[in-house]
Amino acid sequence: AQSVAQPEDQVNVAEGNPLTVKCTYSVSGNPYLFWYVQYPNRGLQFLLKYITGDNLVKGSYGFEAEFNKSQTSFHLKKPSALVSDSALYFCAVRDGATNKLIFGTGTLLAVQP
Amino acid sequence: NAGVMQNPRHLVRRRGQEARLRCSPMKGHSHVYWYRQLPEEGLKFMVYLQKENIIDESGMPKERFSAEFPKEGPSILRIQQVVRGDSAAYFCAGGAGYDGANVLTFGAGSRLTVL
């Protein structure tokens, strides 16, 4: 069965510092991987996806993610964090058989000024 | 394009009442997914529908919950005889088809509180 794991419930980072939000996956076949962000009392917004091609994927708001097949990881990164990046981040994998998105438990990113 | 519209945004029900949550996907999106987000938990898949068809309902409780996506009108998630444990945020997402690379677009959610 397809699954993703987000090992950190919360990540704290100072504004201006680089940030990393971790995600590992378990899939059979080629993975379709996604990152979404959720601001308080809002729905999920798409950030980026990996389908095939370059391992480094660039997305919205300056975020990027690196697909690493040997480590089965898809970590979300940003070179310089902003206070406004503080939100809940979800990693997800597409289930090839049923087409649904399977989400991780989410990581709360807190950026301190 | 108004995006995915969900209503009501907030719904309060007493135990035993019925809750109906509606979702209108974006134009061109014929596939709808419903997810539930419980406090302190992630998003759990409930059901996947195409117009007039349920494709996958493996995440939906067998009793009291039902979903439909009629040929005309919004998708409806119906919860009968609600209990306190049904209190959660319910999100709907729309997609354009069976291509796994398609991005799902989420609505702002409907927050159900059961008293």
Tab-separated table of C-alpha atoms in Angstrom:
chain	number	residue	atom	x	y	z
A	1	ALA	CA	0.000	0.000	0.000
A	2	GLN	CA	1.124	3.532	-0.738
A	3	SER	CA	1.990	5.716	2.222
A	4	VAL	CA	3.964	8.766	3.278
A	5	ALA	CA	5.477	9.594	6.625
A	6	GLN	CA	6.239	12.988	8.105
A	7	PRO	CA	8.452	12.258	11.100
A	8	GLU	CA	8.264	15.721	12.648
A	9	ASP	CA	5.094	17.103	14.185
A	10	GLN	CA	6.618	20.573	14.327
A	11	VAL	CA	9.605	22.374	12.879
A	12	ASN	CA	10.847	25.646	14.342
A	13	VAL	CA	13.098	27.954	12.373
A	14	ALA	CA	14.193	31.560	12.630
A	15	GLU	CA	13.209	33.972	9.892
A	16	GLY	CA	15.860	34.158	7.209
A	17	ASN	CA	17.231	30.697	7.942
A	18	PRO	CA	16.807	27.761	5.577
A	19	LEU	CA	14.014	25.339	6.351
A	20	THR	CA	13.446	21.656	5.667
A	21	VAL	CA	10.247	19.708	6.214
A	22	LYS	CA	10.810	15.981	5.912
A	23	CYS	CA	8.779	13.373	4.072
A	24	THR	CA	9.495	9.756	3.251
A	25	TYR	CA	7.364	7.554	1.051
A	26	SER	CA	6.565	3.921	0.490
A	27	VAL	CA	5.120	3.002	-2.893
A	28	SER	CA	5.079	0.226	-5.408
A	29	GLY	CA	6.041	1.530	-8.792
A	30	ASN	CA	6.857	5.105	-9.685
A	31	PRO	CA	5.679	7.621	-7.115
A	32	TYR	CA	3.608	10.700	-7.785
A	33	LEU	CA	4.421	12.983	-4.837
A	34	PHE	CA	2.857	16.264	-3.755
A	35	TRP	CA	3.245	18.972	-1.136
A	36	TYR	CA	0.316	21.033	0.086
A	37	VAL	CA	0.143	23.841	2.650
A	38	GLN	CA	-2.757	24.662	4.964
A	39	TYR	CA	-3.130	28.033	6.636
A	40	PRO	CA	-5.405	28.328	9.708
A	41	ASN	CA	-9.069	27.745	8.934
A	42	ARG	CA	-8.351	27.379	5.243
A	43	GLY	CA	-8.264	24.568	2.718
A	44	LEU	CA	-5.137	23.017	1.296
A	45	GLN	CA	-3.125	24.851	-1.314
A	46	PHE	CA	-0.939	23.033	-3.805
A	47	LEU	CA	2.781	23.843	-3.572
A	48	LEU	CA	4.549	21.445	-5.917
A	49	LYS	CA	4.637	17.926	-7.295
A	50	TYR	CA	7.086	15.329	-8.550
A	51	ILE	CA	5.971	13.104	-11.388
A	52	THR	CA	9.108	12.393	-13.375
A	53	GLY	CA	12.200	14.184	-14.591
A	54	ASP	CA	14.494	16.408	-12.545
A	55	ASN	CA	14.844	15.390	-8.930
A	56	LEU	CA	14.707	19.013	-7.784
A	57	VAL	CA	11.207	20.398	-8.166
A	58	LYS	CA	10.447	24.087	-7.794
A	59	GLY	CA	7.074	25.272	-6.613
A	60	SER	CA	5.083	28.186	-5.284
A	61	TYR	CA	6.286	30.827	-2.792
A	62	GLY	CA	9.962	29.941	-3.261
A	63	PHE	CA	9.592	26.357	-2.050
A	64	GLU	CA	11.348	23.421	-3.640
A	65	ALA	CA	11.557	19.713	-2.955
A	66	GLU	CA	14.153	17.100	-3.712
A	67	PHE	CA	13.123	13.630	-4.813
A	68	ASN	CA	15.626	11.039	-3.597
A	69	LYS	CA	14.866	7.557	-4.820
A	70	SER	CA	17.579	5.767	-2.846
A	71	GLN	CA	16.396	7.303	0.418
A	72	THR	CA	12.698	7.251	-0.593
A	73	SER	CA	12.423	10.851	0.498
A	74	PHE	CA	10.786	14.000	-0.805
A	75	HIS	CA	11.825	16.751	1.601
A	76	LEU	CA	10.421	20.256	1.251
A	77	LYS	CA	12.940	23.083	1.409
A	78	LYS	CA	13.233	26.825	1.253
A	79	PRO	CA	16.506	28.790	1.353
A	80	SER	CA	15.204	31.626	3.526
A	81	ALA	CA	12.132	31.264	5.736
A	82	LEU	CA	9.509	33.977	6.195
A	83	VAL	CA	7.194	34.440	9.162
A	84	SER	CA	4.326	34.154	6.681
A	85	ASP	CA	5.462	30.600	5.839
A	86	SER	CA	4.167	29.481	9.234
A	87	ALA	CA	1.474	26.909	8.456
A	88	LEU	CA	0.707	23.196	8.374
A	89	TYR	CA	2.455	21.306	5.579
A	90	PHE	CA	1.288	18.013	4.146
A	91	CYS	CA	3.150	15.563	1.997
A	92	ALA	CA	1.024	13.246	-0.157
A	93	VAL	CA	1.373	10.352	-2.577
A	94	ARG	CA	-1.040	9.446	-5.341
A	95	ASP	CA	-2.429	5.938	-5.117
A	96	GLY	CA	-1.974	4.512	-8.593
A	97	ALA	CA	-4.793	2.017	-8.288
A	98	THR	CA	-7.501	4.312	-6.987
A	99	ASN	CA	-6.153	7.765	-7.904
A	100	LYS	CA	-6.769	9.199	-4.442
A	101	LEU	CA	-4.184	11.259	-2.573
A	102	ILE	CA	-2.823	9.703	0.606
A	103	PHE	CA	-1.604	12.321	3.054
A	104	GLY	CA	0.969	12.323	5.791
A	105	THR	CA	0.030	13.501	9.260
A	106	GLY	CA	1.288	16.999	8.602
A	107	THR	CA	4.126	19.107	9.986
A	108	LEU	CA	3.516	22.430	11.657
A	109	LEU	CA	6.119	24.950	10.562
A	110	ALA	CA	6.689	27.829	12.963
A	111	VAL	CA	8.930	30.638	11.763
A	112	GLN	CA	10.039	33.001	14.497
A	113	PRO	CA	10.787	36.657	13.698
B	1	ASN	CA	-13.172	30.781	-11.818
B	2	ALA	CA	-14.472	30.725	-8.271
B	3	GLY	CA	-12.505	27.638	-7.258
B	4	VAL	CA	-13.981	24.795	-5.265
B	5	MET	CA	-16.990	26.005	-3.306
B	6	GLN	CA	-18.021	24.301	-0.115
B	7	ASN	CA	-21.029	25.151	2.014
B	8	PRO	CA	-21.880	25.624	4.682
B	9	ARG	CA	-18.507	26.732	6.018
B	10	HIS	CA	-19.671	26.064	9.561
B	11	LEU	CA	-22.450	23.763	10.665
B	12	VAL	CA	-23.676	23.021	14.168
B	13	ARG	CA	-25.850	20.010	14.808
B	14	ARG	CA	-27.176	18.251	17.883
B	15	ARG	CA	-26.613	14.550	18.322
B	16	GLY	CA	-29.044	12.551	16.219
B	17	GLN	CA	-29.598	15.231	13.588
B	18	GLU	CA	-28.515	15.054	9.979
B	19	ALA	CA	-25.683	17.011	8.387
B	20	ARG	CA	-25.472	17.767	4.671
B	21	LEU	CA	-22.289	19.194	3.244
B	22	ARG	CA	-22.126	20.453	-0.313
B	23	CYS	CA	-19.254	20.793	-2.725
B	24	SER	CA	-19.193	22.404	-6.153
B	25	PRO	CA	-15.919	21.679	-7.944
B	26	MET	CA	-14.323	23.961	-10.469
B	27	LYS	CA	-15.606	24.026	-13.997
B	28	GLY	CA	-14.101	21.131	-15.922
B	29	HIS	CA	-13.499	19.017	-12.829
B	30	SER	CA	-15.663	15.920	-13.039
B	31	HIS	CA	-14.023	14.062	-10.159
B	32	VAL	CA	-14.624	14.851	-6.481
B	33	TYR	CA	-12.820	13.593	-3.385
B	34	TRP	CA	-13.975	14.029	0.209
B	35	TYR	CA	-11.539	14.079	3.125
B	36	ARG	CA	-12.036	14.435	6.869
B	37	GLN	CA	-9.639	16.244	9.154
B	38	LEU	CA	-9.999	15.527	12.841
B	39	PRO	CA	-8.334	17.713	15.483
B	40	GLU	CA	-4.656	16.811	15.873
B	41	GLU	CA	-4.865	14.386	12.963
B	42	GLY	CA	-4.092	14.489	9.301
B	43	LEU	CA	-6.412	14.272	6.345
B	44	LYS	CA	-8.205	10.984	5.953
B	45	PHE	CA	-9.648	9.952	2.610
B	46	MET	CA	-13.354	9.181	2.680
B	47	VAL	CA	-14.777	8.819	-0.818
B	48	TYR	CA	-13.992	9.452	-4.480
B	49	LEU	CA	-16.799	10.164	-6.919
B	50	GLN	CA	-17.262	10.874	-10.548
B	51	LYS	CA	-20.503	12.254	-11.918
B	52	GLU	CA	-23.236	9.748	-10.951
B	53	ASN	CA	-20.649	7.141	-9.879
B	54	ILE	CA	-18.898	6.225	-6.655
B	55	ILE	CA	-15.382	5.164	-7.630
B	56	ASP	CA	-13.901	4.440	-4.204
B	57	GLU	CA	-15.680	4.642	-0.862
B	58	SER	CA	-13.152	2.636	1.114
B	59	GLY	CA	-12.562	5.436	3.621
B	60	MET	CA	-16.172	6.117	4.447
B	61	PRO	CA	-17.856	4.561	7.500
B	62	LYS	CA	-20.350	1.910	6.438
B	63	GLU	CA	-23.158	3.337	8.512
B	64	ARG	CA	-24.685	6.820	8.648
B	65	PHE	CA	-22.423	8.260	5.922
B	66	SER	CA	-23.286	8.559	2.247
B	67	ALA	CA	-22.107	10.607	-0.697
B	68	GLU	CA	-23.342	11.436	-4.137
B	69	PHE	CA	-22.299	13.513	-7.120
B	70	PRO	CA	-25.331	13.857	-9.381
B	71	LYS	CA	-25.273	14.738	-13.032
B	72	GLU	CA	-26.464	18.219	-12.175
B	73	GLY	CA	-25.626	20.091	-9.004
B	74	PRO	CA	-23.054	19.804	-6.261
B	75	SER	CA	-21.623	16.751	-4.588
B	76	ILE	CA	-23.288	16.023	-1.251
B	77	LEU	CA	-21.776	14.345	1.793
B	78	ARG	CA	-24.562	13.274	4.112
B	79	ILE	CA	-24.145	12.222	7.715
B	80	GLN	CA	-27.204	10.829	9.409
B	81	GLN	CA	-27.751	10.677	13.171
B	82	VAL	CA	-24.584	12.608	13.906
B	83	VAL	CA	-22.520	11.833	17.002
B	84	ARG	CA	-19.908	13.953	18.757
B	85	GLY	CA	-17.133	11.998	17.069
B	86	ASP	CA	-18.289	13.321	13.700
B	87	SER	CA	-17.116	16.808	14.682
B	88	ALA	CA	-14.387	17.598	12.189
B	89	ALA	CA	-13.466	19.635	9.161
B	90	TYR	CA	-14.630	18.063	5.913
B	91	PHE	CA	-12.749	18.996	2.779
B	92	CYS	CA	-13.698	18.421	-0.786
B	93	ALA	CA	-11.242	18.409	-3.679
B	94	GLY	CA	-11.844	18.466	-7.403
B	95	GLY	CA	-9.838	16.846	-10.152
B	96	ALA	CA	-10.018	16.778	-13.921
B	97	GLY	CA	-9.685	13.083	-14.578
B	98	TYR	CA	-7.905	9.810	-14.000
B	99	ASP	CA	-4.400	11.121	-14.659
B	100	GLY	CA	-2.482	10.687	-11.439
B	101	ALA	CA	-0.373	13.716	-12.216
B	102	ASN	CA	-3.399	15.985	-12.030
B	103	VAL	CA	-3.391	18.393	-9.132
B	104	LEU	CA	-6.382	18.250	-6.823
B	105	THR	CA	-7.882	21.616	-5.926
B	106	PHE	CA	-9.304	21.846	-2.436
B	107	GLY	CA	-12.168	23.851	-1.057
B	108	ALA	CA	-11.962	25.838	2.178
B	109	GLY	CA	-13.767	23.104	4.079
B	110	SER	CA	-16.931	22.671	6.098
B	111	ARG	CA	-16.508	22.574	9.850
B	112	LEU	CA	-19.064	20.419	11.574
B	113	THR	CA	-19.630	20.735	15.306
B	114	VAL	CA	-21.884	18.224	17.001
B	115	LEU	CA	-23.227	19.324	20.368
